[in-house]
Every structure is written in structure tokens, then in C-alpha cells.
PDB file of C-alpha atoms and ligand atoms in Angstrom:
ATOM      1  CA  UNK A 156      96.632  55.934  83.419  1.00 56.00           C
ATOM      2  CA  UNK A 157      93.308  55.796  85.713  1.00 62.00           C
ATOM      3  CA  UNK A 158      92.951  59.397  85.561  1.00 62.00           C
ATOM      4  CA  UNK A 159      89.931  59.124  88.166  1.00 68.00           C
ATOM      5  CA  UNK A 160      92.704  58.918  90.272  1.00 74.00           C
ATOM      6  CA  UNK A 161      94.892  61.372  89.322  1.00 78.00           C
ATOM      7  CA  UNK A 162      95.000  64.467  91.743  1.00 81.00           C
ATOM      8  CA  UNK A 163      93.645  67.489  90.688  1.00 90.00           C
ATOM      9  CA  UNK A 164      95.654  70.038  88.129  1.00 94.00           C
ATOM     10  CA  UNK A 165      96.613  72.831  90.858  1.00 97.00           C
ATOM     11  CA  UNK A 166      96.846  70.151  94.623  1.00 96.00           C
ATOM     12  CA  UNK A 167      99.197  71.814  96.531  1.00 96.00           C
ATOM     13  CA  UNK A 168      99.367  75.125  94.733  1.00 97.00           C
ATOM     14  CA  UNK A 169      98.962  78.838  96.207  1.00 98.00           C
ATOM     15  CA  UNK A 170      97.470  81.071  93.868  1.00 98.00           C
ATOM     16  CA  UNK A 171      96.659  84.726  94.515  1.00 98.00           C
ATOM     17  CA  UNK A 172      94.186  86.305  91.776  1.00 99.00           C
ATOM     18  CA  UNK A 173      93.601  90.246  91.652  1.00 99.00           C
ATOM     19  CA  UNK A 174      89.898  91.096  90.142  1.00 98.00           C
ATOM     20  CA  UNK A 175      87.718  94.095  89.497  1.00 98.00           C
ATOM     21  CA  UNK A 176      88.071  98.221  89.125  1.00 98.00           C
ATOM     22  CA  UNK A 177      90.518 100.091  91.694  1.00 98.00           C
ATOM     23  CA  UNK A 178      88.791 103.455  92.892  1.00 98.00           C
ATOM     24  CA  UNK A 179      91.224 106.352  93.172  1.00 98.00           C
ATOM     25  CA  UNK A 180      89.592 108.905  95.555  1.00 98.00           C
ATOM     26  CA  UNK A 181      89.442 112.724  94.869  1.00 98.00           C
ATOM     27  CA  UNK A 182      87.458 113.856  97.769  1.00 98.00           C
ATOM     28  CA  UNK A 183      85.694 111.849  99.917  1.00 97.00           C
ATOM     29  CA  UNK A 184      82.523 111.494  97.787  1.00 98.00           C
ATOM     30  CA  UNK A 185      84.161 110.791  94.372  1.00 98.00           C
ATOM     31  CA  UNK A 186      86.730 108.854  92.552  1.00 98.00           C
ATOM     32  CA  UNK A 187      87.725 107.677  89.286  1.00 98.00           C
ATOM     33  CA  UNK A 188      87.502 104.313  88.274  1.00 98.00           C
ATOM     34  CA  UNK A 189      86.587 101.868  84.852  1.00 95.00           C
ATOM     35  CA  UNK A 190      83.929  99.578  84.080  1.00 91.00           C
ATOM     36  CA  UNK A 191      85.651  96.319  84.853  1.00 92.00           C
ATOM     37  CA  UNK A 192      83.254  93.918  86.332  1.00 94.00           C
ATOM     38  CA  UNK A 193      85.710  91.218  88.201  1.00 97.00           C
ATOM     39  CA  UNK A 194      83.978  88.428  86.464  1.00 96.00           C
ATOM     40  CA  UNK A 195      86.476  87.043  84.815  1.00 96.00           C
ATOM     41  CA  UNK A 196      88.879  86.815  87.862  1.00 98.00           C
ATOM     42  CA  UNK A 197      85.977  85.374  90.046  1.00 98.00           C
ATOM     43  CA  UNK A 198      85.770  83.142  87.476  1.00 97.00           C
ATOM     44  CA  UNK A 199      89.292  82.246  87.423  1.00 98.00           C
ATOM     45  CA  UNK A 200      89.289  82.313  90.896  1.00 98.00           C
ATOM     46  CA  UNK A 201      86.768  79.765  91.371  1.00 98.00           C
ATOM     47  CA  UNK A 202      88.482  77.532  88.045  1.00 98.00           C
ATOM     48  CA  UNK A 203      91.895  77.345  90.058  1.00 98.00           C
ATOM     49  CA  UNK A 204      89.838  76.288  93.259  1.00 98.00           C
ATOM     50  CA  UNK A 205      88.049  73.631  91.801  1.00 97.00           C
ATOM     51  CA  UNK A 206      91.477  72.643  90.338  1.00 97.00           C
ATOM     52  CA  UNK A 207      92.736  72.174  94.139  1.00 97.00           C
ATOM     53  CA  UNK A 208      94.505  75.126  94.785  1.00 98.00           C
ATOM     54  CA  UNK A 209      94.511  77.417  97.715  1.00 98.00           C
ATOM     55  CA  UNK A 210      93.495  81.104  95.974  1.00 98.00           C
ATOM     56  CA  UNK A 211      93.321  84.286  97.391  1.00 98.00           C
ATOM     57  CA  UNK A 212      91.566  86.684  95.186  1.00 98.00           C
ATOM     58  CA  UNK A 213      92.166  90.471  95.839  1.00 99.00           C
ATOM     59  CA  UNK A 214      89.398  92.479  94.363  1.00 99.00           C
ATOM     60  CA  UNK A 215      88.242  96.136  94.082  1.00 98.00           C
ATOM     61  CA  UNK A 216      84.502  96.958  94.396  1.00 98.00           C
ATOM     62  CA  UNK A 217      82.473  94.780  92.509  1.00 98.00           C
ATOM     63  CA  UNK A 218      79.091  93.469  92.698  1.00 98.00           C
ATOM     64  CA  UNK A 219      79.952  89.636  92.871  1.00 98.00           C
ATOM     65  CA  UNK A 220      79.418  86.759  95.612  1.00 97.00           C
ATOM     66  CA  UNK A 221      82.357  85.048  96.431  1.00 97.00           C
ATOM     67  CA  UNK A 222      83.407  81.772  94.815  1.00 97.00           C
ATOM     68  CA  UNK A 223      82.963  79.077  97.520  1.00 97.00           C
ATOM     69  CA  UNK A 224      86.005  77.918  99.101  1.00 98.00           C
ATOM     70  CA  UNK A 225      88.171  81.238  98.130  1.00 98.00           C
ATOM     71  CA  UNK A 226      89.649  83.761 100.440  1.00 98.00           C
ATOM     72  CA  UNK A 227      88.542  86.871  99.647  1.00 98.00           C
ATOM     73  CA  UNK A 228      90.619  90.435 100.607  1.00 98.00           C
ATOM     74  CA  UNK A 229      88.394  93.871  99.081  1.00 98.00           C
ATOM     75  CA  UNK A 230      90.638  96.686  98.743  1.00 98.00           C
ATOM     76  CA  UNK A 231      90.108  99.943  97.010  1.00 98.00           C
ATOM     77  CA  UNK A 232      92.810 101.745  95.523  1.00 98.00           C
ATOM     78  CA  UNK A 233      95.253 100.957  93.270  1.00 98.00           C
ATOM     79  CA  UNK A 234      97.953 101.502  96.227  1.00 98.00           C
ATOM     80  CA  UNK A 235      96.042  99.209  98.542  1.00 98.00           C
ATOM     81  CA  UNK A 236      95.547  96.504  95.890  1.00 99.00           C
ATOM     82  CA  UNK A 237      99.420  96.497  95.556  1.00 98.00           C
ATOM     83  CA  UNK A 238      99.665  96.620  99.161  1.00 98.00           C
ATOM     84  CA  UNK A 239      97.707  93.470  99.562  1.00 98.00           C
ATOM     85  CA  UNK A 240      99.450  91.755  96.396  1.00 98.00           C
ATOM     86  CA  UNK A 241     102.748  92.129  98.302  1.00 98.00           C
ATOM     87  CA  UNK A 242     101.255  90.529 101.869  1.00 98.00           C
ATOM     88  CA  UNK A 243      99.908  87.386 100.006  1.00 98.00           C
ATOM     89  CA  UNK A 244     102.312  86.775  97.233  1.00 98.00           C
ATOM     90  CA  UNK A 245     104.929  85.443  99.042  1.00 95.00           C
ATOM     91  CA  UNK A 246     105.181  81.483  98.979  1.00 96.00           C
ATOM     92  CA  UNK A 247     102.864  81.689  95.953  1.00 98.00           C
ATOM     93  CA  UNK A 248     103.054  79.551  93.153  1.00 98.00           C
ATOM     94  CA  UNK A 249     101.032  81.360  90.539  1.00 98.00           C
ATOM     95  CA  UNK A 250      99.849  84.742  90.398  1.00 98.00           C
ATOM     96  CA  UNK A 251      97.314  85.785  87.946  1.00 98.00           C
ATOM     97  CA  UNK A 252      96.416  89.946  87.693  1.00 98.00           C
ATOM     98  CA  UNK A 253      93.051  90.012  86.017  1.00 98.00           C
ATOM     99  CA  UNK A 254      92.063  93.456  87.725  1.00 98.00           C
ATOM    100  CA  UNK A 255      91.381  96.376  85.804  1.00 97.00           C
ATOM    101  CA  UNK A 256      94.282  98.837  87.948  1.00 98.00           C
ATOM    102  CA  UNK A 257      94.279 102.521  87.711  1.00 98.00           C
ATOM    103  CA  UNK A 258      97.409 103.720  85.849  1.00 98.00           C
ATOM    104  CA  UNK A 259      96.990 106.977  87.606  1.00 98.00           C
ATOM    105  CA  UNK A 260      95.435 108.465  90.752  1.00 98.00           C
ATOM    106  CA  UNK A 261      94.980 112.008  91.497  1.00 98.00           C
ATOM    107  CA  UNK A 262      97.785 113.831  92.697  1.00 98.00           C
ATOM    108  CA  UNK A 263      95.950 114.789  96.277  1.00 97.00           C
ATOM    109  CA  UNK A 264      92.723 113.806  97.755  1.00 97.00           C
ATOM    110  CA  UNK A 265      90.750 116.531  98.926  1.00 96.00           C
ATOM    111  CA  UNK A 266      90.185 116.320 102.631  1.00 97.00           C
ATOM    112  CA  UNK A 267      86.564 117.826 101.869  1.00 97.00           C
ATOM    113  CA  UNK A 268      84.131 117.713  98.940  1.00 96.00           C
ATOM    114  CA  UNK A 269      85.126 119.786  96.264  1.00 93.00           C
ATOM    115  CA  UNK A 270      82.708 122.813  95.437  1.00 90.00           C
ATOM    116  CA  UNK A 271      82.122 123.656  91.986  1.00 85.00           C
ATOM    117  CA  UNK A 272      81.880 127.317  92.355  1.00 73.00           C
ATOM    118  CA  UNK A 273      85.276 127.564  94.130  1.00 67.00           C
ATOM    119  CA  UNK A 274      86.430 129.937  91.493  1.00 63.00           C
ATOM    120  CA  UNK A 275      83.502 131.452  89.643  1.00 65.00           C
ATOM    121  CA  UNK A 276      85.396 132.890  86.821  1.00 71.00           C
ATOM    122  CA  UNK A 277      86.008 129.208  85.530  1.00 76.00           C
ATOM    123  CA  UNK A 278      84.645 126.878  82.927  1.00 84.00           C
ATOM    124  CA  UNK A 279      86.502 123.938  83.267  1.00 88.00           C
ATOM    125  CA  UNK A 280      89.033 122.258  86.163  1.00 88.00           C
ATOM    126  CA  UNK A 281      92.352 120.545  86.101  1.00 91.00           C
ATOM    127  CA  UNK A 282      93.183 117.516  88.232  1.00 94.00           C
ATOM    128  CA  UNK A 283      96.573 116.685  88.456  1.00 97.00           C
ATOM    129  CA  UNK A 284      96.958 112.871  87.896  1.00 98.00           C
ATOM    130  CA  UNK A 285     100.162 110.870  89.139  1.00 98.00           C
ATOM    131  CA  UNK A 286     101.422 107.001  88.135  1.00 98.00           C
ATOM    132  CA  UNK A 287     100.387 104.131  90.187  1.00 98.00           C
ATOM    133  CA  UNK A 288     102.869 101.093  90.935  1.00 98.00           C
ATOM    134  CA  UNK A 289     102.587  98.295  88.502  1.00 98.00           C
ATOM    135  CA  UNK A 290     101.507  95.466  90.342  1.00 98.00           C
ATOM    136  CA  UNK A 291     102.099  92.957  88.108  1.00 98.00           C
ATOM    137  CA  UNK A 292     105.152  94.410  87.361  1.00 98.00           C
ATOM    138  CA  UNK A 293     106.520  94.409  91.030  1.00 98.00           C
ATOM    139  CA  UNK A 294     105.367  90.674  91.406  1.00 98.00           C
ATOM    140  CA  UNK A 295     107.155  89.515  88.058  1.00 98.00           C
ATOM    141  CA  UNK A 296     110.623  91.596  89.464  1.00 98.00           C
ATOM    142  CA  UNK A 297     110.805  89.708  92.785  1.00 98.00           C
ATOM    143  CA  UNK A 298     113.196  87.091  93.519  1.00 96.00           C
ATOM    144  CA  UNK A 299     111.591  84.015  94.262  1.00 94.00           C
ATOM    145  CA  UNK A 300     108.375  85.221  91.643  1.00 97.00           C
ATOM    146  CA  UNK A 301     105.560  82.960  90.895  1.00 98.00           C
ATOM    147  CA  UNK A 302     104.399  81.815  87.355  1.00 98.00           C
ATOM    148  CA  UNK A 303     103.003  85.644  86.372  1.00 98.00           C
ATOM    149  CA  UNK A 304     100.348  86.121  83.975  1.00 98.00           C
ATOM    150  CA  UNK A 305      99.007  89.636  83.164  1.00 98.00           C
ATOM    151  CA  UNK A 306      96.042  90.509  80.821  1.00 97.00           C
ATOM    152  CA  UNK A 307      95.869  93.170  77.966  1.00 96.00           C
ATOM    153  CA  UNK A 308      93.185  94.983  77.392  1.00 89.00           C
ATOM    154  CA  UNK A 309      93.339  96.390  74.033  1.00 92.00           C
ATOM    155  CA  UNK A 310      90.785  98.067  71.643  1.00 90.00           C
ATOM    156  CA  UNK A 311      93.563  97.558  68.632  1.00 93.00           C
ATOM    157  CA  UNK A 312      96.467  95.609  67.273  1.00 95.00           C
ATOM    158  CA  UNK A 313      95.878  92.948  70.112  1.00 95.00           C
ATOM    159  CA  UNK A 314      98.307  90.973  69.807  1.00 97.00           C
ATOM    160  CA  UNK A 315     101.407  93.161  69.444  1.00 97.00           C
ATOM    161  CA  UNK A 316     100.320  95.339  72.351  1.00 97.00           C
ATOM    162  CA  UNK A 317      99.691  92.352  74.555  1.00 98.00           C
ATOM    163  CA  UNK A 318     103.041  90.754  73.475  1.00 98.00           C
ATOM    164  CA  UNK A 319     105.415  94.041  74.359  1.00 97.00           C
ATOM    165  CA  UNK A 320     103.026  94.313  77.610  1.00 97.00           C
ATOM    166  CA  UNK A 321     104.558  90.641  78.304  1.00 98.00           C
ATOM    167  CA  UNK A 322     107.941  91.154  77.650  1.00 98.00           C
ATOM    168  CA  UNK A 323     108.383  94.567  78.880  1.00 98.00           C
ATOM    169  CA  UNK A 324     106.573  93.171  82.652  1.00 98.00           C
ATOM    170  CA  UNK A 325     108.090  90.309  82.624  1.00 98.00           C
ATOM    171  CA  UNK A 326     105.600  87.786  82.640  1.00 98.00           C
ATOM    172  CA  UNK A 327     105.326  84.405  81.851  1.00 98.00           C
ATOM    173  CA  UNK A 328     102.326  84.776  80.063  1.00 98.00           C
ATOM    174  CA  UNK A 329      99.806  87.259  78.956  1.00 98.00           C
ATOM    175  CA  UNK A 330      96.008  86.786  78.193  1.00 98.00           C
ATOM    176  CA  UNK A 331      95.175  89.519  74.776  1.00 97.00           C
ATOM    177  CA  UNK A 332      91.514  90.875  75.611  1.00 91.00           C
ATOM    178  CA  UNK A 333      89.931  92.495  72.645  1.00 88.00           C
ATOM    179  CA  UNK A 334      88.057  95.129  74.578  1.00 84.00           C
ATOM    180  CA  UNK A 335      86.428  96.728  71.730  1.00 83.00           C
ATOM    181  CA  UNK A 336      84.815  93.709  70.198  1.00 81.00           C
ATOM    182  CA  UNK A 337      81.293  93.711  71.045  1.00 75.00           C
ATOM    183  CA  UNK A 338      79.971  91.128  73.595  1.00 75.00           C
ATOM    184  CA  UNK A 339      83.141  89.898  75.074  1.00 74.00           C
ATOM    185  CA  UNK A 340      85.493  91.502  78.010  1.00 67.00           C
ATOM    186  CA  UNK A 341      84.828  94.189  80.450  1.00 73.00           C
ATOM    187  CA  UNK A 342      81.460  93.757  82.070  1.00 75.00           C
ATOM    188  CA  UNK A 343      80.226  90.967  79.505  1.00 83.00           C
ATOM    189  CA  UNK A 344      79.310  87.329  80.524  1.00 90.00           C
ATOM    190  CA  UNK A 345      81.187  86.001  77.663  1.00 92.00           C
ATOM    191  CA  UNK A 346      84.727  86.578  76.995  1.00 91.00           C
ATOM    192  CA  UNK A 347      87.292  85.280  73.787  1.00 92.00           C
ATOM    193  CA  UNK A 348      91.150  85.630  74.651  1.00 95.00           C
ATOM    194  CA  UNK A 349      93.969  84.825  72.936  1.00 97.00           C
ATOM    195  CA  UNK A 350      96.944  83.865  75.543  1.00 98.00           C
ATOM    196  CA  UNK A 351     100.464  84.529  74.600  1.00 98.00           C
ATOM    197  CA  UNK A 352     104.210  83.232  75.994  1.00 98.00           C
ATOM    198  CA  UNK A 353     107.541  82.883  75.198  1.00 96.00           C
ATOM    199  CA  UNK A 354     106.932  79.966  72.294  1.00 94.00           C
ATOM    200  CA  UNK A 355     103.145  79.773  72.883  1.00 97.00           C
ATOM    201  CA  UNK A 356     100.190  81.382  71.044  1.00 97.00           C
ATOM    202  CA  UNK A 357      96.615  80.271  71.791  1.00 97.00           C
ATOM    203  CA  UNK A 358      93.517  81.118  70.855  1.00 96.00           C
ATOM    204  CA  UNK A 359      90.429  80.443  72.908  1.00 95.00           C
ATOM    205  CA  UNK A 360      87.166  81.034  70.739  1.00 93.00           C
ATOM    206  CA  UNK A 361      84.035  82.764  72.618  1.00 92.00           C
ATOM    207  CA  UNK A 362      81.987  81.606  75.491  1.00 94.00           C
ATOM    208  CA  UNK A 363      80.967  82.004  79.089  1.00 95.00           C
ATOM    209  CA  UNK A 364      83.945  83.237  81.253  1.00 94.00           C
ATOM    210  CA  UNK A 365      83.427  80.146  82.966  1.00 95.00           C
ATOM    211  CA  UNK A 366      84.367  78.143  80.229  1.00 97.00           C
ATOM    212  CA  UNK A 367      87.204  80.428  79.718  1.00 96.00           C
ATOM    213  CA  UNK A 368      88.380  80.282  83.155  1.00 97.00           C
ATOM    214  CA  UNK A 369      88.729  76.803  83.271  1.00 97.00           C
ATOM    215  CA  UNK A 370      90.627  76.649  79.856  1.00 97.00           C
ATOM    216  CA  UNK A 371      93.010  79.295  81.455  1.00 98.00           C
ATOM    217  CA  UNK A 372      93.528  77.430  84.600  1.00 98.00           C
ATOM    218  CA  UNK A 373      94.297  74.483  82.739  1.00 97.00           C
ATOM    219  CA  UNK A 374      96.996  75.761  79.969  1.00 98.00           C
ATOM    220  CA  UNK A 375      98.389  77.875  83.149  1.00 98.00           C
ATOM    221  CA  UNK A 376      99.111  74.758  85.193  1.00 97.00           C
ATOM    222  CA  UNK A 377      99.792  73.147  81.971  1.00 97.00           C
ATOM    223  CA  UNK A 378     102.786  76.185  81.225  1.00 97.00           C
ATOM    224  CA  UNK A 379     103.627  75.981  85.082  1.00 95.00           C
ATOM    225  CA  UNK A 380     104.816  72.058  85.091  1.00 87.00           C
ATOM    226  CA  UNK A 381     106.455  72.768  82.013  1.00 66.00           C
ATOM    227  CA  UNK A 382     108.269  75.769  83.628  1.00 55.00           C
ATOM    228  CA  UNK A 383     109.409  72.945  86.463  1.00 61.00           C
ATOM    229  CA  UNK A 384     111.186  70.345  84.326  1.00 48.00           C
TER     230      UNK A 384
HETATM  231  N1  CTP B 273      98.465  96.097  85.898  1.00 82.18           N
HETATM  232  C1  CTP B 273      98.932  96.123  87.209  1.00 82.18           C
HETATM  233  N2  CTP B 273      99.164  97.316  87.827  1.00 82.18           N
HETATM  234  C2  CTP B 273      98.926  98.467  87.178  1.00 82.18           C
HETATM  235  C3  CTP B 273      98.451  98.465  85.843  1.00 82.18           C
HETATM  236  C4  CTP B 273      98.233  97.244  85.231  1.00 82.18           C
HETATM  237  O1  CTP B 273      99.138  95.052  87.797  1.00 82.18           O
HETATM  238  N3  CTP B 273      99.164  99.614  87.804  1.00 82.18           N
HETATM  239  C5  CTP B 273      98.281  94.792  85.244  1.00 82.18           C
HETATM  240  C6  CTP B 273      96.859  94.443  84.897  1.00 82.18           C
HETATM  241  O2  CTP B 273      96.229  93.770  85.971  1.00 82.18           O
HETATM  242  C7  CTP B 273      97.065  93.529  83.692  1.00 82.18           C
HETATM  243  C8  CTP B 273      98.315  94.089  83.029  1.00 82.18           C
HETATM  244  O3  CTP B 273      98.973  94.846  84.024  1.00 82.18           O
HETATM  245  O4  CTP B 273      97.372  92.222  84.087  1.00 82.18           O
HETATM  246  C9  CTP B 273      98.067  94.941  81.836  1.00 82.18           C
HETATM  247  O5  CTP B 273      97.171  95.985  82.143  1.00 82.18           O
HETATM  248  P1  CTP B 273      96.849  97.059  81.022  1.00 82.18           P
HETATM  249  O6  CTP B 273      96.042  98.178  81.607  1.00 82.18           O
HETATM  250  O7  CTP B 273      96.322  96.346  79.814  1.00 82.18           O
HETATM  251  O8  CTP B 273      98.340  97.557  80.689  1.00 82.18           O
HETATM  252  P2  CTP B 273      99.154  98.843  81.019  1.00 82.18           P
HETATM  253  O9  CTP B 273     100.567  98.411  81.215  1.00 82.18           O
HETATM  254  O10 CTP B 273      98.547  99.619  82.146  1.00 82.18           O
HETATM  255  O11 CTP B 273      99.114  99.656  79.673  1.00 82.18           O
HETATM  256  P3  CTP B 273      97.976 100.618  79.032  1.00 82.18           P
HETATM  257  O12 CTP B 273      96.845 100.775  80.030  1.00 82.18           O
HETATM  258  O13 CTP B 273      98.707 101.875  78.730  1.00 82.18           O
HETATM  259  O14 CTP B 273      97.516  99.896  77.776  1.00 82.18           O
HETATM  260 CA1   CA B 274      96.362 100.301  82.220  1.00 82.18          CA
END
């Protein structure tokens, strides 16, 4: 086989990517958020273009340029991200949720900024916190689903926590972030993974998230075909 000729892992293929943080708003000068970066979904957002796919990536706030060639939709909640999941995914052939979601927002956002001496008497405060939608989740349940794959972000027993995250979502596959090791995952240029499936576990030692991204995009494309036989 010429493979010089061969067209490129991901021709033809929609993929929809979610990156970054979600903000969930208390008032309308604060929120609560984490310290996810995007960089590894900009990363895998720009590995899947260069492997000929049409990507949408759906990020939070981040600090990042755009990968050339990408369509890019900024949301900012958790609820918003979901919403914007739901108008892109259809037709998709792969759907990859690298973002760092909220798992809870607070209950109500405060129409004003919140004054600490509200109630003088008192030391401390109590937000209420409800459950966000699980976008991956949702995407895995629909009928005509994509190839999913989630990440876990874990700070121990990796790969049982990642594993139960896969089966209990649904997903075809599941990329196990060690989020405690030093140097690799949220906001690091580097990142290690270890990507789980059905009858697949494999490891991918550390380097540059660009590296990484491109290893992903290649196994996932790899795991899709196989999926289509
Ligand atoms: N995820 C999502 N929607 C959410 C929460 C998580 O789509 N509301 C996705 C993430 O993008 C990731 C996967 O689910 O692909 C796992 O996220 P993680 O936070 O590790 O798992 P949780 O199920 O939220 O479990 P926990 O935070 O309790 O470990
Ligand atoms: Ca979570």
C-alpha cells in the first residue's frame, strides 16, 4: 500500500470536542469554576483536524487561540455547554468530552452582588449547590450516538474509577487522567493517559499534549473503524 496516498485517518468525519472550565454564576460578579486549562481538547481538537475531520470544539473560558481550521462555539455554564453539545451533536461521528464540567451549580443566581455583611451576626455562609446534566452522559444515551469518549480525572485508584465512569456513562472509551501526579493534566503542557474500552487498555507514556493528542486521535479512529465492521 502507497500510503502517501491513502486519505487521511478522520476524511469525512464530524467530530464535536468540548474543552476547558464551565463557570457557574452566583451573582453577577462571581462564580465557581476549576483550574482546567482546555489544552488538551485544543489539542485534540486541532489532532482530529489535521486528521481531516470537520470539528467543532465547545469550550468554556480559557485563555487559548483557536486551532486553525476549527469551529469554535464559547459557552459558559455547564447548562449552556450541554445546550450547545445537543445543537452540534447530531450527524456526528465522534464526540470526545475533554472539558472539565461543573457537577454542581448554585441553586439561584443572585440578581445583585452579594454583600458580606447581609447578616452581621454571621461567620460563615451556605450556598445551596444543585446537579448539573451529564453531558457526556446525555450524548452516549441518544439513539443514533457517536463513538463517545469521556475522560477521568482522578487523584487515586485511576484506573478503576475511570473504568466504572465508562461503563456506568456509557461510553465507548474513556481516557484515565492521573490528576494528582505532578507535571501532567490540568493546566500542564504535558499530559500521560492511560485510555480504557471494552477489551482495550492502553497506556500512553508522558509528553506534550500534542503528542498525546495525536496518539488519541489515532487509536480513536483506530476503535471507530473497528466499531464499523
Ligand atoms: N462530564 C460531562 N458532564 C458533566 C460532568 C462530567 O460531560 N456534568 C464528562 C467530562 O467531560 C468527562 C467525564 O464526564 O469526560 C468524566 O468527568 P469526571 O468529572 O471525571 O467524572 P464525574 O462523573 O463528574 O465524577 P466525579 O467528578 O465525581 O469523579
Ligand atoms: Ca466531575
Amino acid at each position: 500500500v502507497c500510503t502517501a496516498f491513502a486519505p487521511p485517518l478522520l476524511a469525512g468525519k464530524r467530530v464535536v470536542i468540548t474543552a476547558g472550565p464551565t463557570r457557574e454564576a452566583l451573582d453577577p460578579v462571581r462564580y465557581l469554576s476549576n483550574h482546567s486549562s482546555g489544552k488538551m481538547g485544543f489539542a485534540l481538537a486541532e489532532a482530529a483536524r489535521l486528521a481531516g475531520a470537520e470539528v467543532v470544539l465547545i469550550t468554556g473560558p480559557v485563555a487559548l487561540e483557536s486551532p486553525k481550521g476549527v469551529r469554535r462555539v464559547d459557552v459558559t455554564s455547564a447548562q449552556s455547554m450541554y445546550e450547545a453539545v445537543h445543537r452540534e451533536v447530531a450527524g456526528s461521528d465522534l464526540f470526545i468530552a475533554c472539558a472539565a464540567v461543573a457537577d454542581y451549580r448554585p441553586a439561584e443566581v443572585q440578581p445583585h452582588k452579594i454583600k458580606k455583611d447581609a447578616s452581621l451576626e454571621q461567620d460563615s455562609m451556605q450556598i445551596t449547590l444543585v446537579r448539573n446534566p451529564d453531558i457526556v452522559a446525555s450524548v452516549a444515551a441518544l439513539a443514533d450516538k457517536p463513538f463517545v469518549v469521556g475522560f477521568a480525572a482522578e487523584t487515586r485508584d485511576l484506573l478503576s474509577y475511570a473504568d466504572d465512569k465508562r461503563r456506568r456513562k456509557g461510553l465507548d472509551l474513556v481516557v484515565a487522567n492521573d490528576v494528582a501526579a505532578t507535571g501532567i493534566g490540568f493546566n500542564s503542557d504535558e499530559n500521560a493517559v492511560t485510555v480504557l474500552g471494552e477489551n482495550l487498555e492502553q497506556a500512553f507514556t508522558q509528553a506534550s499534549k500534542s503528542i498525546v493528542a495525536g496518539s488519541l486521535i489515532e487509536l480513536f479512529a483506530q476503535q471507530m473503524g473497528a466499531g464499523e465492521r
